[in-house]
Coordinates of C-alpha atoms and ligand atoms in Angstrom, one line a residue:
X1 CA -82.0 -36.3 30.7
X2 CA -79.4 -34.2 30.9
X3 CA -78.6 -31.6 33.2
X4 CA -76.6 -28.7 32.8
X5 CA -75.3 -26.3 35.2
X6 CA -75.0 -23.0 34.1
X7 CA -72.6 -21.5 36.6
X8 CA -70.3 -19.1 37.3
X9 CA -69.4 -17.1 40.5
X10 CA -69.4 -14.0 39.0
X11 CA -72.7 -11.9 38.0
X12 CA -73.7 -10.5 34.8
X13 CA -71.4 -12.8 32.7
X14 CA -74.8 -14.3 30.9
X15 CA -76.0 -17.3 32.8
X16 CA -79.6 -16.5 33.2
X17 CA -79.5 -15.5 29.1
X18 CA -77.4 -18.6 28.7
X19 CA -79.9 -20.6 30.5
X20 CA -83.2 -19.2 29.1
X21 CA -81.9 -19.2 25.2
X22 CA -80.0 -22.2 25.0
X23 CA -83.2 -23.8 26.5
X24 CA -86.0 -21.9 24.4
X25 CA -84.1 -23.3 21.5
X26 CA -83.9 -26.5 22.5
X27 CA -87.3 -26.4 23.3
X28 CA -88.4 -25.6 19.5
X29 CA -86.5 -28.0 18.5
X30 CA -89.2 -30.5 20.0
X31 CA -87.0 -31.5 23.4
X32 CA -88.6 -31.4 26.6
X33 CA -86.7 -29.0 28.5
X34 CA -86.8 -28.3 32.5
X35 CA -85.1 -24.6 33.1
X36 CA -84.8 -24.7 37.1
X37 CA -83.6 -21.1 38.5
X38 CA -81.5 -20.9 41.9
X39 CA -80.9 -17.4 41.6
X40 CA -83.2 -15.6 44.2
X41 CA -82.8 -13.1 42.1
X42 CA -85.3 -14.7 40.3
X43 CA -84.1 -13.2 36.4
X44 CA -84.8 -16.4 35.0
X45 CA -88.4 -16.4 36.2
X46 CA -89.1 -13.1 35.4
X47 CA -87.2 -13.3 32.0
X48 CA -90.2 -16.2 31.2
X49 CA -93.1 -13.8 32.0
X50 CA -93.2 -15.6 35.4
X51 CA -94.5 -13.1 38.7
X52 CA -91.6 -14.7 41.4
X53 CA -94.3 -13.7 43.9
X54 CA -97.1 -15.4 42.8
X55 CA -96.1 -18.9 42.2
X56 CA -97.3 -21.4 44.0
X57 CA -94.3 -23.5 44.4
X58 CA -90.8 -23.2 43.3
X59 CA -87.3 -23.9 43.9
X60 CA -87.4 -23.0 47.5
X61 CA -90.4 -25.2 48.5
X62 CA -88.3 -28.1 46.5
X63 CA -85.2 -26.8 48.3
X64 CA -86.9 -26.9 51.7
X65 CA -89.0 -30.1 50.7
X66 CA -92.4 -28.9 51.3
X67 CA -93.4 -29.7 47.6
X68 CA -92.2 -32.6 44.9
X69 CA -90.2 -31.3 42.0
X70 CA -92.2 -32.5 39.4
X71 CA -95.6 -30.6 41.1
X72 CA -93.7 -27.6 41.0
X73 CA -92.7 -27.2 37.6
X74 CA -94.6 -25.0 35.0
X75 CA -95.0 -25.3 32.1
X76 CA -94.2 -21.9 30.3
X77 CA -93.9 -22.6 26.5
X78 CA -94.4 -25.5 24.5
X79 CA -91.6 -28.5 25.9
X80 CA -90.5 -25.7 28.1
X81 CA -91.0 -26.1 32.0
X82 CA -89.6 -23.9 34.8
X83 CA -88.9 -24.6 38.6
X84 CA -89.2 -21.1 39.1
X85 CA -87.7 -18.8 42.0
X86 CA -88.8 -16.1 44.2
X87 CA -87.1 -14.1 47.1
X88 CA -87.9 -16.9 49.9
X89 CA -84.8 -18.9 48.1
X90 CA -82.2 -16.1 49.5
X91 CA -82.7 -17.8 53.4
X92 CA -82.6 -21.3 51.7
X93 CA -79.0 -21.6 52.4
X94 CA -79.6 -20.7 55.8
X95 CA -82.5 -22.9 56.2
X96 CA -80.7 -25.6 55.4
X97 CA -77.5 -25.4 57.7
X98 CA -78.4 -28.0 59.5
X99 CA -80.2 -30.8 57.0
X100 CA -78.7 -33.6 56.7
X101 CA -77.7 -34.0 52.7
X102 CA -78.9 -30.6 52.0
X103 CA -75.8 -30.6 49.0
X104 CA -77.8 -33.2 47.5
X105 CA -81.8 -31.8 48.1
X106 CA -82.1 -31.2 44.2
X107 CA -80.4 -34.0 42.7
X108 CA -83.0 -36.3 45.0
X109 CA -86.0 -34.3 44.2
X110 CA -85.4 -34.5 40.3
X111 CA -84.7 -37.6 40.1
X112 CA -88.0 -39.1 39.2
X113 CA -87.6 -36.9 36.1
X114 CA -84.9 -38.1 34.1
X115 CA -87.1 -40.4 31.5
X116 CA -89.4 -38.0 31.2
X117 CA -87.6 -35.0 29.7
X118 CA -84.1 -34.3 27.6
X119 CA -82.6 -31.5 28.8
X120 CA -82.5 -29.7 32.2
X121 CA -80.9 -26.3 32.7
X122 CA -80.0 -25.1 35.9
X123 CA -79.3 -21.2 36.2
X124 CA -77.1 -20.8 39.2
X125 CA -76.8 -17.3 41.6
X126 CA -73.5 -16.1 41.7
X127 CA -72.3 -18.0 44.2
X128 CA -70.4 -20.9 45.6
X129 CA -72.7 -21.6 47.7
X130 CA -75.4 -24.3 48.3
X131 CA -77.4 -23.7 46.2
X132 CA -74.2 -24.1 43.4
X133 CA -73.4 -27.4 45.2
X134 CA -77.3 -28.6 44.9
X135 CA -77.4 -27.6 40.7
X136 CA -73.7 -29.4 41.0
X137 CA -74.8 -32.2 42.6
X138 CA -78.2 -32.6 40.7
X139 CA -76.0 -32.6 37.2
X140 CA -73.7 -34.2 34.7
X141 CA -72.9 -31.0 33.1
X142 CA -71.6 -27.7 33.4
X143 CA -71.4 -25.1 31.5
X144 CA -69.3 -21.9 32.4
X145 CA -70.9 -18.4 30.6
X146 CA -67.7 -15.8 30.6
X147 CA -67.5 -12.4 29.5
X148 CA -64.0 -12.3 28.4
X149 CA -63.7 -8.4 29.5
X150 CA -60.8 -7.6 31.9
X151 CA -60.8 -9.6 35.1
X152 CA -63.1 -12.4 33.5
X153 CA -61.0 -14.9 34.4
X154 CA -60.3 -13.8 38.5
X155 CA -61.8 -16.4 40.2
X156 CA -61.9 -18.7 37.2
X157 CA -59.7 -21.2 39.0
X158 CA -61.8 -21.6 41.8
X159 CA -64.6 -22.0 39.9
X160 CA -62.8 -25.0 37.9
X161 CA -62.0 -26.2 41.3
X162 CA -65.0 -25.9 43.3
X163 CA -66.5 -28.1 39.9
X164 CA -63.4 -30.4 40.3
X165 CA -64.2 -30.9 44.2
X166 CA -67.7 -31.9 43.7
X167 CA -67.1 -34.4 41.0
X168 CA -64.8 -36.1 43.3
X169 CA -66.6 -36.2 46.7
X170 CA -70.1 -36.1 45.5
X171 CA -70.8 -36.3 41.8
X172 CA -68.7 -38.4 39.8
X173 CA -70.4 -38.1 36.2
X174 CA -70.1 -34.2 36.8
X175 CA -67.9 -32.6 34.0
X176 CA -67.2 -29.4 33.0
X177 CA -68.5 -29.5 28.8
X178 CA -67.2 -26.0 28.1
X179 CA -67.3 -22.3 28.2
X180 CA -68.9 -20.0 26.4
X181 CA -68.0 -16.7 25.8
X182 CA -70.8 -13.8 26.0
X183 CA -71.2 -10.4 25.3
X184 CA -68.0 -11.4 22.6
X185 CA -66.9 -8.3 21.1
X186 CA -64.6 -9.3 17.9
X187 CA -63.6 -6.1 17.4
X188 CA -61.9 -5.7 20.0
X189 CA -58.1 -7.2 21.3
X190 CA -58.9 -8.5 24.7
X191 CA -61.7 -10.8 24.4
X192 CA -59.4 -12.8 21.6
X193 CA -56.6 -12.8 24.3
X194 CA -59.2 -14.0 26.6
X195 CA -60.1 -16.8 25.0
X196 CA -56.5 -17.5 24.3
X197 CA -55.6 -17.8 27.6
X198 CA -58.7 -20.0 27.8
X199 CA -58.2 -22.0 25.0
X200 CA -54.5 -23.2 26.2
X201 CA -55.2 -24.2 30.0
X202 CA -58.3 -26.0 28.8
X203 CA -56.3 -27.6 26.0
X204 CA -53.1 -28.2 28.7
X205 CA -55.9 -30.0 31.2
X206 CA -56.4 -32.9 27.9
X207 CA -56.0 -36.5 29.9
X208 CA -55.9 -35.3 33.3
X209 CA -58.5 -36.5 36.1
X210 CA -60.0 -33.3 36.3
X211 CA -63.3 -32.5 35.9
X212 CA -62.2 -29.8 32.9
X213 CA -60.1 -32.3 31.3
X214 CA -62.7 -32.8 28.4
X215 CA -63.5 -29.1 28.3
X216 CA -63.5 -26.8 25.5
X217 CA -64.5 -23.2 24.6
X218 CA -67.8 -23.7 22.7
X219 CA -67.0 -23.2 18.9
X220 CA -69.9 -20.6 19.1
X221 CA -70.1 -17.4 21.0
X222 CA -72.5 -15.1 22.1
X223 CA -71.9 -11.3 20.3
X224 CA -73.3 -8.0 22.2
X225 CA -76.3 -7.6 21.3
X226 CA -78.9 -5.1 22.7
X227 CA -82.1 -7.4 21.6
X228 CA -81.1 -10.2 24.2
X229 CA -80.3 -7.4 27.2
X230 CA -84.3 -5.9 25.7
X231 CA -86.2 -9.6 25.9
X232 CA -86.4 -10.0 29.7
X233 CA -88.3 -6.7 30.1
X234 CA -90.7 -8.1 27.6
X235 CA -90.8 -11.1 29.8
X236 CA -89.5 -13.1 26.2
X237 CA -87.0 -15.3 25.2
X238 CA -84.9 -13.8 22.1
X239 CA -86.7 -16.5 19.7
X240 CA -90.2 -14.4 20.4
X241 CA -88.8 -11.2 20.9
X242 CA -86.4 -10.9 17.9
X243 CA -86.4 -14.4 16.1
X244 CA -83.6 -13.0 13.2
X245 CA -81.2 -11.0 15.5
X246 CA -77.5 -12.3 16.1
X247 CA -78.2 -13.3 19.6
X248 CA -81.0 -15.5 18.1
X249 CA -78.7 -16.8 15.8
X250 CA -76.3 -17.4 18.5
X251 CA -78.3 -19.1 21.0
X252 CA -79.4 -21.5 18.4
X253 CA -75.8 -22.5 17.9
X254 CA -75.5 -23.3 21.4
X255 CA -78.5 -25.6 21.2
X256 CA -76.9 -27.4 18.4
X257 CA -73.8 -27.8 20.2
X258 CA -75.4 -29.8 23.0
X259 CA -77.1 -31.6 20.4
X260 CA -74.2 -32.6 18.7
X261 CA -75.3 -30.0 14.9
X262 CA -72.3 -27.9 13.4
X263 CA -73.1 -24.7 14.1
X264 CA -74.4 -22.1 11.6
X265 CA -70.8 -19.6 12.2
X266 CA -72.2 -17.2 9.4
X267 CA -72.1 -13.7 10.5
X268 CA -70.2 -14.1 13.7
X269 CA -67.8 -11.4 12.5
X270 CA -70.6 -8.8 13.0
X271 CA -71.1 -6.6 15.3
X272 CA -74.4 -5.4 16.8
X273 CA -73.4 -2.1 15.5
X274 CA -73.0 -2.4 12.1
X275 CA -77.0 -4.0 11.9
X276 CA -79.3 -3.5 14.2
X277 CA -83.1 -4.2 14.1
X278 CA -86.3 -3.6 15.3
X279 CA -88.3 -6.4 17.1
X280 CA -90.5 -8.2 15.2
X281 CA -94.3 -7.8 15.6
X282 CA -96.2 -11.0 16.0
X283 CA -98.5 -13.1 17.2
X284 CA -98.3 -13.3 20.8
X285 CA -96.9 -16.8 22.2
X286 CA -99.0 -19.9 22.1
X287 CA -100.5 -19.6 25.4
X288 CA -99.3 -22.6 27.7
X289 CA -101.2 -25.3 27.6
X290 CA -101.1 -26.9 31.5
X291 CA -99.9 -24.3 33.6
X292 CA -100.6 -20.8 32.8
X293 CA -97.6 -18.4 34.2
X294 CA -98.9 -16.6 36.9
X295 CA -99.8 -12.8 36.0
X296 CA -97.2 -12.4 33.0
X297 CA -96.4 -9.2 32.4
X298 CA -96.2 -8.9 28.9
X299 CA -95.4 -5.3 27.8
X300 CA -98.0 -4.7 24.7
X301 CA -95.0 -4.1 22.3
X302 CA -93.3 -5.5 21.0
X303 CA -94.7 -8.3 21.1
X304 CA -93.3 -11.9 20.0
X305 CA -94.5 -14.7 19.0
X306 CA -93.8 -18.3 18.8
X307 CA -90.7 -18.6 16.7
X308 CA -91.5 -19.3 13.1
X309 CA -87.8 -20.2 12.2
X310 CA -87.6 -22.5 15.4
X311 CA -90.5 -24.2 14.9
X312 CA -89.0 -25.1 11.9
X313 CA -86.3 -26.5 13.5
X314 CA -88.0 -29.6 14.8
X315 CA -86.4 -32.4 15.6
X316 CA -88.0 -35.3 13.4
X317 CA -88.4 -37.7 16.5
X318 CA -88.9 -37.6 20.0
X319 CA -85.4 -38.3 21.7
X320 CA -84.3 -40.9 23.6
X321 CA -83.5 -39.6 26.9
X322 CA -79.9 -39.4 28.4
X323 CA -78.9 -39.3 24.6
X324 CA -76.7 -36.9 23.0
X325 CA -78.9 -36.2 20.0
X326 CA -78.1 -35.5 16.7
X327 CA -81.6 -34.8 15.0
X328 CA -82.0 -33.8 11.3
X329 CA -83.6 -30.5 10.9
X330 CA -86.6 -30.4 8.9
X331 CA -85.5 -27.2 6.9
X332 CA -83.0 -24.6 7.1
X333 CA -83.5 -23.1 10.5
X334 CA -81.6 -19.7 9.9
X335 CA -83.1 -18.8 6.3
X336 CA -82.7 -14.9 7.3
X337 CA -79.9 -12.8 7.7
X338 CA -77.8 -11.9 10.2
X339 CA -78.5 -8.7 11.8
X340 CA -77.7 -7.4 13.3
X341 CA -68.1 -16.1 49.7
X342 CA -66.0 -18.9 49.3
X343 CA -65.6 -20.9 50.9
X344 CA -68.9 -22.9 50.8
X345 CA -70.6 -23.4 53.1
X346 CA -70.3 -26.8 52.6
X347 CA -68.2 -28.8 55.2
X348 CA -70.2 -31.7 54.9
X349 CA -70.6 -32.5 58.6
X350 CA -73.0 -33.8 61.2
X351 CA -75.2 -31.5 61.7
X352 CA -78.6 -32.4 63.9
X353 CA -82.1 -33.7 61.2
X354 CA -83.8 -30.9 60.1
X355 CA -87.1 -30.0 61.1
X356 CA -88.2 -29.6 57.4
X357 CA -89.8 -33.1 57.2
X358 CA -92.3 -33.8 54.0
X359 CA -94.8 -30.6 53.9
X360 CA -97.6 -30.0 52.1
X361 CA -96.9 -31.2 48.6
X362 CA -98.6 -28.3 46.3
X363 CA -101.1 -30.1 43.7
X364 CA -100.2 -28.8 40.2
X365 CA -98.0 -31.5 38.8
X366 CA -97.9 -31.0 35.0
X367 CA -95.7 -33.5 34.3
X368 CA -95.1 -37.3 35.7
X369 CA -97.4 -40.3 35.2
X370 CA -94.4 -42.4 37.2
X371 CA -95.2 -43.9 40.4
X372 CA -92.9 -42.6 43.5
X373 CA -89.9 -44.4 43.9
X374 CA -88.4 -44.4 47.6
X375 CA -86.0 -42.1 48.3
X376 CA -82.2 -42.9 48.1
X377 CA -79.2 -41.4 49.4
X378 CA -76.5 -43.2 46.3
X379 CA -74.0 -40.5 47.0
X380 CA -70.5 -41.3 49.4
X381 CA -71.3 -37.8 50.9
X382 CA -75.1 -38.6 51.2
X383 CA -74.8 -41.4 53.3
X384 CA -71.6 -40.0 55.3
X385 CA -73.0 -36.8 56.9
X386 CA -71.4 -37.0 60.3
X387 CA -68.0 -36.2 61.3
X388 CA -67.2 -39.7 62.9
X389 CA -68.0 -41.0 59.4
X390 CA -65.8 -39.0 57.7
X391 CA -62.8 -39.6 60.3
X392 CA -63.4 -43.1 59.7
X393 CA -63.1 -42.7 55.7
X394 CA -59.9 -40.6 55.4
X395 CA -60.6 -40.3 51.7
X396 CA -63.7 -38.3 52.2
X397 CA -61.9 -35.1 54.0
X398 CA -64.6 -32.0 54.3
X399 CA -64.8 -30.0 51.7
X400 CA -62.3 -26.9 51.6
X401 CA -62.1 -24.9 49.1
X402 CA -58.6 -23.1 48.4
X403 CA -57.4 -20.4 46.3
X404 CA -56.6 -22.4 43.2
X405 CA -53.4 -21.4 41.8
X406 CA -53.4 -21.9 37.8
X407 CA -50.1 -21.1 36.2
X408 CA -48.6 -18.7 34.5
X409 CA -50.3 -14.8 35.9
X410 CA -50.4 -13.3 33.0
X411 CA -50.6 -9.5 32.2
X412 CA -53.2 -8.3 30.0
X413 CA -52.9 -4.3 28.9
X414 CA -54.2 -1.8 28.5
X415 CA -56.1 -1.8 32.2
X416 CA -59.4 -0.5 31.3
X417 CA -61.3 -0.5 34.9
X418 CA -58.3 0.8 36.7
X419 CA -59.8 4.1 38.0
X420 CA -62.9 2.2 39.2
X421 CA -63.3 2.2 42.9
X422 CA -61.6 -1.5 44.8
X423 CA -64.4 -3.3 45.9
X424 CA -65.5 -5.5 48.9
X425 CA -63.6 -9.0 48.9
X426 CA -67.2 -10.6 47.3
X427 CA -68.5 -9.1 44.6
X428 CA -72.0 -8.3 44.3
X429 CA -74.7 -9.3 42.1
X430 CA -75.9 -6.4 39.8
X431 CA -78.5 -5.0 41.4
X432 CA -82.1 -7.0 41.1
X433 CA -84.0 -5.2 38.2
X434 CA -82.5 -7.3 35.3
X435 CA -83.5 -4.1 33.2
X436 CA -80.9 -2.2 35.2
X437 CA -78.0 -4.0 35.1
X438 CA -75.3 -2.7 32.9
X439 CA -73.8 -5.5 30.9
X440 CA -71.1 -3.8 30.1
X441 CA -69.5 -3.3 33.4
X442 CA -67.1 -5.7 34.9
X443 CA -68.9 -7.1 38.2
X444 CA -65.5 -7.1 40.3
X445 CA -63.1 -4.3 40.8
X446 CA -59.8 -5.0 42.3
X447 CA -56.6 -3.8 44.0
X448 CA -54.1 -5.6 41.8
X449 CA -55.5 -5.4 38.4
X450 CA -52.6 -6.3 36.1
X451 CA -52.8 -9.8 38.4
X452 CA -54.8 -12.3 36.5
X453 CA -55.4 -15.6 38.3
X454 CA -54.7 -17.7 35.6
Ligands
LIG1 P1 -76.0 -13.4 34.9 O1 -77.2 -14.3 34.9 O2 -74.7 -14.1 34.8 O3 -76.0 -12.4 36.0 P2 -77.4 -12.1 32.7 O4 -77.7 -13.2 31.7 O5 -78.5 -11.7 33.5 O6 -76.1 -12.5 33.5 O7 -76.8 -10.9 31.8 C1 -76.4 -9.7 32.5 C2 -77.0 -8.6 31.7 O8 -76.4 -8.6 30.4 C3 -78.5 -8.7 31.5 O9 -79.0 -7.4 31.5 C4 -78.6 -9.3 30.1 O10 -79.8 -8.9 29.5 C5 -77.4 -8.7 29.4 N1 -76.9 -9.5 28.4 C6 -76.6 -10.9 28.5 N2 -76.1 -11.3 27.3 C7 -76.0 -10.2 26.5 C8 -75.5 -10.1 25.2 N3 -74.9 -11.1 24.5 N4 -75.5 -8.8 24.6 C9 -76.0 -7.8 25.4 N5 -76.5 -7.9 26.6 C10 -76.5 -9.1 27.2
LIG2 MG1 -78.6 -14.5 36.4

C-alpha cells in the first residue's frame, strides 16, 4: 500500500479536494483506496456524504486507541473506504500529550493494512501538529496541494522541513513526491512565477539527502473550477457530480500520475470561464455495499452517479500491493470534451503511559480477514521516548522545528492582498462550513508582503 500525505500547513490550498478526487479516481480505476481524514474539520467526511456526528468510529477512536483501524473504516463507494472524522479529533492532540509514541499511533494502527489495499490518502488539518506528524509517520508519501496565489509559498520552507525532520528521526522511507498546484489560473502572471520559483528550488534540491530531493511539481495541475468547490455540498466527489468538467479531468491526471499513466494535458489551457457546465443528472451512486454512510445528505439535485467514464477506466488486474502500477486502460477514459503553531508539539520526550489503554474495539470491520499481529514499536523514536534515552543517543536530539531559511527572497509584484487586514501569527482555517469558504482568498495576511520565504 501506499500512503500519501496530503499536507500542507496552510488552509484552503486544496488538500481535502486533493485527497477526495485523486482517491475517487483511483478508486474507479479498480484500486482499493483508504481515504483517512485528520482534519477535525471533518470536510473530507462530509465531502463523501458521511454525517461526522454519527459515525460510529473514526480517526479519533484510532487516534485515542479505543477501536482498531481496520473496524473503523467505511466503506463509502466501490474500493473506496474512509477513516472518517468528527469534532472529538480537535482534543486528540491534547489527549495525547502524554502517550508514549503518540507520533506514531496511526502508522501502528494501519499497519495490518498494507496487503490488503493500494493506495491510502491521508487528508491532513492545517497544521504542524500531531496529527501531521501521525499522517507523516503512518506514510511513504507526501504530497503538498499549493495555490500558487500571493503568499503561497510563506511557510513553504517549514513545511519542506518539518517533512525533512520526520524522515530523518522517525520515518525514513518518507519522501516528499511532489506538489501540485490548485485553483491554477493560466491566465494569469503569478501562478506561472509561482511555479517558477517552485520548479528551480525543487530542481536545485536534485541529489541532496533531503526528503524533497526527488520532488517535482506534478506535470498536471488543478484549474479553478466552480464544479469541484459545488461537489462537497452535494456530499459527491467531482466524478458523480460533474464526470466531464475540467476538474474531473484534472483529478484523473493526478491518479495517473501516482500510477505511473501520462497524463491526458488536453484542455489545460482553459479556463473555467470560457466553458462552464451544468451537472449532469444521473443515476444516484451505487449504494455501498458493507457499510452504509451514516445519514448521507444527498441534496436531490443534482444528483450524480457512479462515473460512467471512470468505470471505464479499469485497471485490467488487481494490483500488487506496494507497486507503483502502470495499468492499461480498458478504453479511452476522457472520450468528452473539456469544459469547461509551529513548533510541534512534538518534543519527543518522556512523558508518563497514558491512560488510554485498548478500549472497546467498535465491531464493524469491513475489511481484514488477517489475523492480529503483535504490536511493534520499529521506529528509533518509538522505542526512545524518554529523555534519558535521547541524552544517551546524541543523534536523536528532540524535535525543533526552525524557521527554515530557503534562498534567494524574492519579490513578486503587483501585491494584490496588501490592503487586507495583518493577521494573528497562525493563520486560521477557513471557517468550518466547506460551502463557505472562499477559495479565492489567500488564508494568511501579512506585515511584510513583498517578503517571500523562499
Ligand atoms: P483545504 O483542504 O486545503 O482547506 P479545500 O480542498 O477544502 O482546501 O479547498 C478549499 C475551498 O476551495 C473549498 O471550498 C473547495 O471546494 C474549493 N476548491 C478546491 N479546489 C478548487 C478548484 N480547483 N477550483 C475551485 N474551487 C476549489
Ligand atoms: Mg481540508
Amino acid at each position: 500500500m501506499r500512503t500519501i500525505a496530503v499536507l500542507n500547513q496552510k488552509g484552503g490550498v486544496g488538500k481535502t479536494t486533493t485527497t477526495v478526487n485523486t482517491a475517487a479516481a483511483l478508486a474507479a480505476m479498480g484500486l482499493k483506496v483508504i481515504v483517512i481524514d485528520l482534519d477535525p474539520q471533518a470536510h473530507l467526511t462530509i465531502h463523501l456524504g458521511v454525517e461526522p456526528q454519527t459515525m460510529p468510529a473514526g480517526a479519533y477512536d484510532v487516534m485515542t486507541q479505543s477501536a482498531e483501524f481496520e473496524q473503523s473504516l467505511m466503506l463509502t463507494r466501490p474500493n473506496l473506504w474512509l477513516l472518517g472524522a468528527n469534532i472529538n479529533l480537535v482534543g486528540a492532540e491534547t489527549e495525547l500529550v502524554s502517550v508514549v509514541g503518540r507520533e506514531i499511533i496511526l502508522r501502528e494502527a494501519m499497519h495490518r493494512c498494507h496487503e490488503q489495499f493500494d493506495f491510502c490518502l491521508i487528508d491532513c488539518a492545517p497544521s504542524l501538529g500531531l496529527l501531521s506528524l501521525n499522517a507523516l509517520a503512518a506514510s511513504q508519501e507526501v504530497l503538498i496541494p499549493l495555490q500558487p496565489h500571493f503568499l503561497a509559498l510563506q511557510g513553504f520552507g517549514k513545511l519542506l522541513q518539518t517533512i525533512d525532520l520526520v524522515n530523518k528521526r522517525i520515518n525514513r522511507d518518507l519522501k516528499v513526491t511532489g506538489v501540485l498546484l490548485c485553483m491554477f489560473d493560466t491566465r494569469a502572471s503569478l501562478p506561472n512565477e509561482v511555479r517558477a520559483d517552485i520548479d528551480r528550488f525543487l530542481t536545485n534540491a536534485r541529489g541532496s539527502n533531503s526528503a524533497w530531493a526527488d520532488a517535482q511539481i506534478l506535470p498536471t495541475f488543478i484549474r479553478r473550477n466552480i464544479k469541484l468547490a459545488e461537489a462537497p455540498s452535494y456530499g459527491q466527489t467531482i466524478f458523480e457530480y460533474d464526470p466531464t468538467c475540467n476538474g474531473a479531468a484534472d483529478y484523473r491526471n493526478v491518479a495517473r500520475f501516482f500510477l505511473g499513466i501520462e497524463p491526458r494535458l488536453d484542455g489545460q489551457d482553459e479556463t473555467e470561464s470560457e466553458v462552464e457546465s451544468e451537472p449532469e443528472t444521473a443515476a444516484a451512486p451505487d449504494p455501498v455495499v458493507e457499510h452504509e454512510p451514516q445519514e448521507i445528505h444527498h441534496d436531490p439535485e443534482p444528483t450524480g452517479g457512479a462515473d460512467p467514464v471512470m468505470e471505464n477506466e479499469t485497471v485490467s488486474e488487481a494490483p500488487s500491493p506496494d507497486a507503483h502500477h502502470e495499468p492499461e486502460l480498458l478504453s479511452n477514459p476522457d472520450p468528452a470534451p473539456q469544459r469547461d503553531t509551529v513548533p510541534a508539539p512534538w518534543d519527543l520526550q518522556h512523558r508518563p503511559e497514558s491512560e488510554f489503554g485498548a478500549g472497546s474495539a467498535i465491531e464493524r470491520g469491513p475489511v481484514p480477514e488477517q489475523a492480529p499481529s503483535e504490536s511493534h514499536h520499529e521506529l528509533e523514536s518509538a522505542d526512545e521516548h524518554n529523555a534519558e534515552a535521547r541524552q544517551e543517543t546524541p543523534e536523536h536530539p528532540p524535535i525543533q522545528i526552525q524557521e527554515f531559511q530557503l534562498p534567494a527572497p524574492q519579490t513578486y509584484s503587483p501585491r494584490p492582498f496588501q490592503d487586507e487586514p495583518a493577521s494573528p501569527a497562525s493563520p486560521p482555517e477557513p471557517a468550518p462550513a466547506h460551502h463557505d469558504e472562499a477559495p479565492n482568498e489567500p488564508h494568511q495576511s501579512h506585515d511584510e508582503p513583498e517578503q517571500i520565504g523562499f
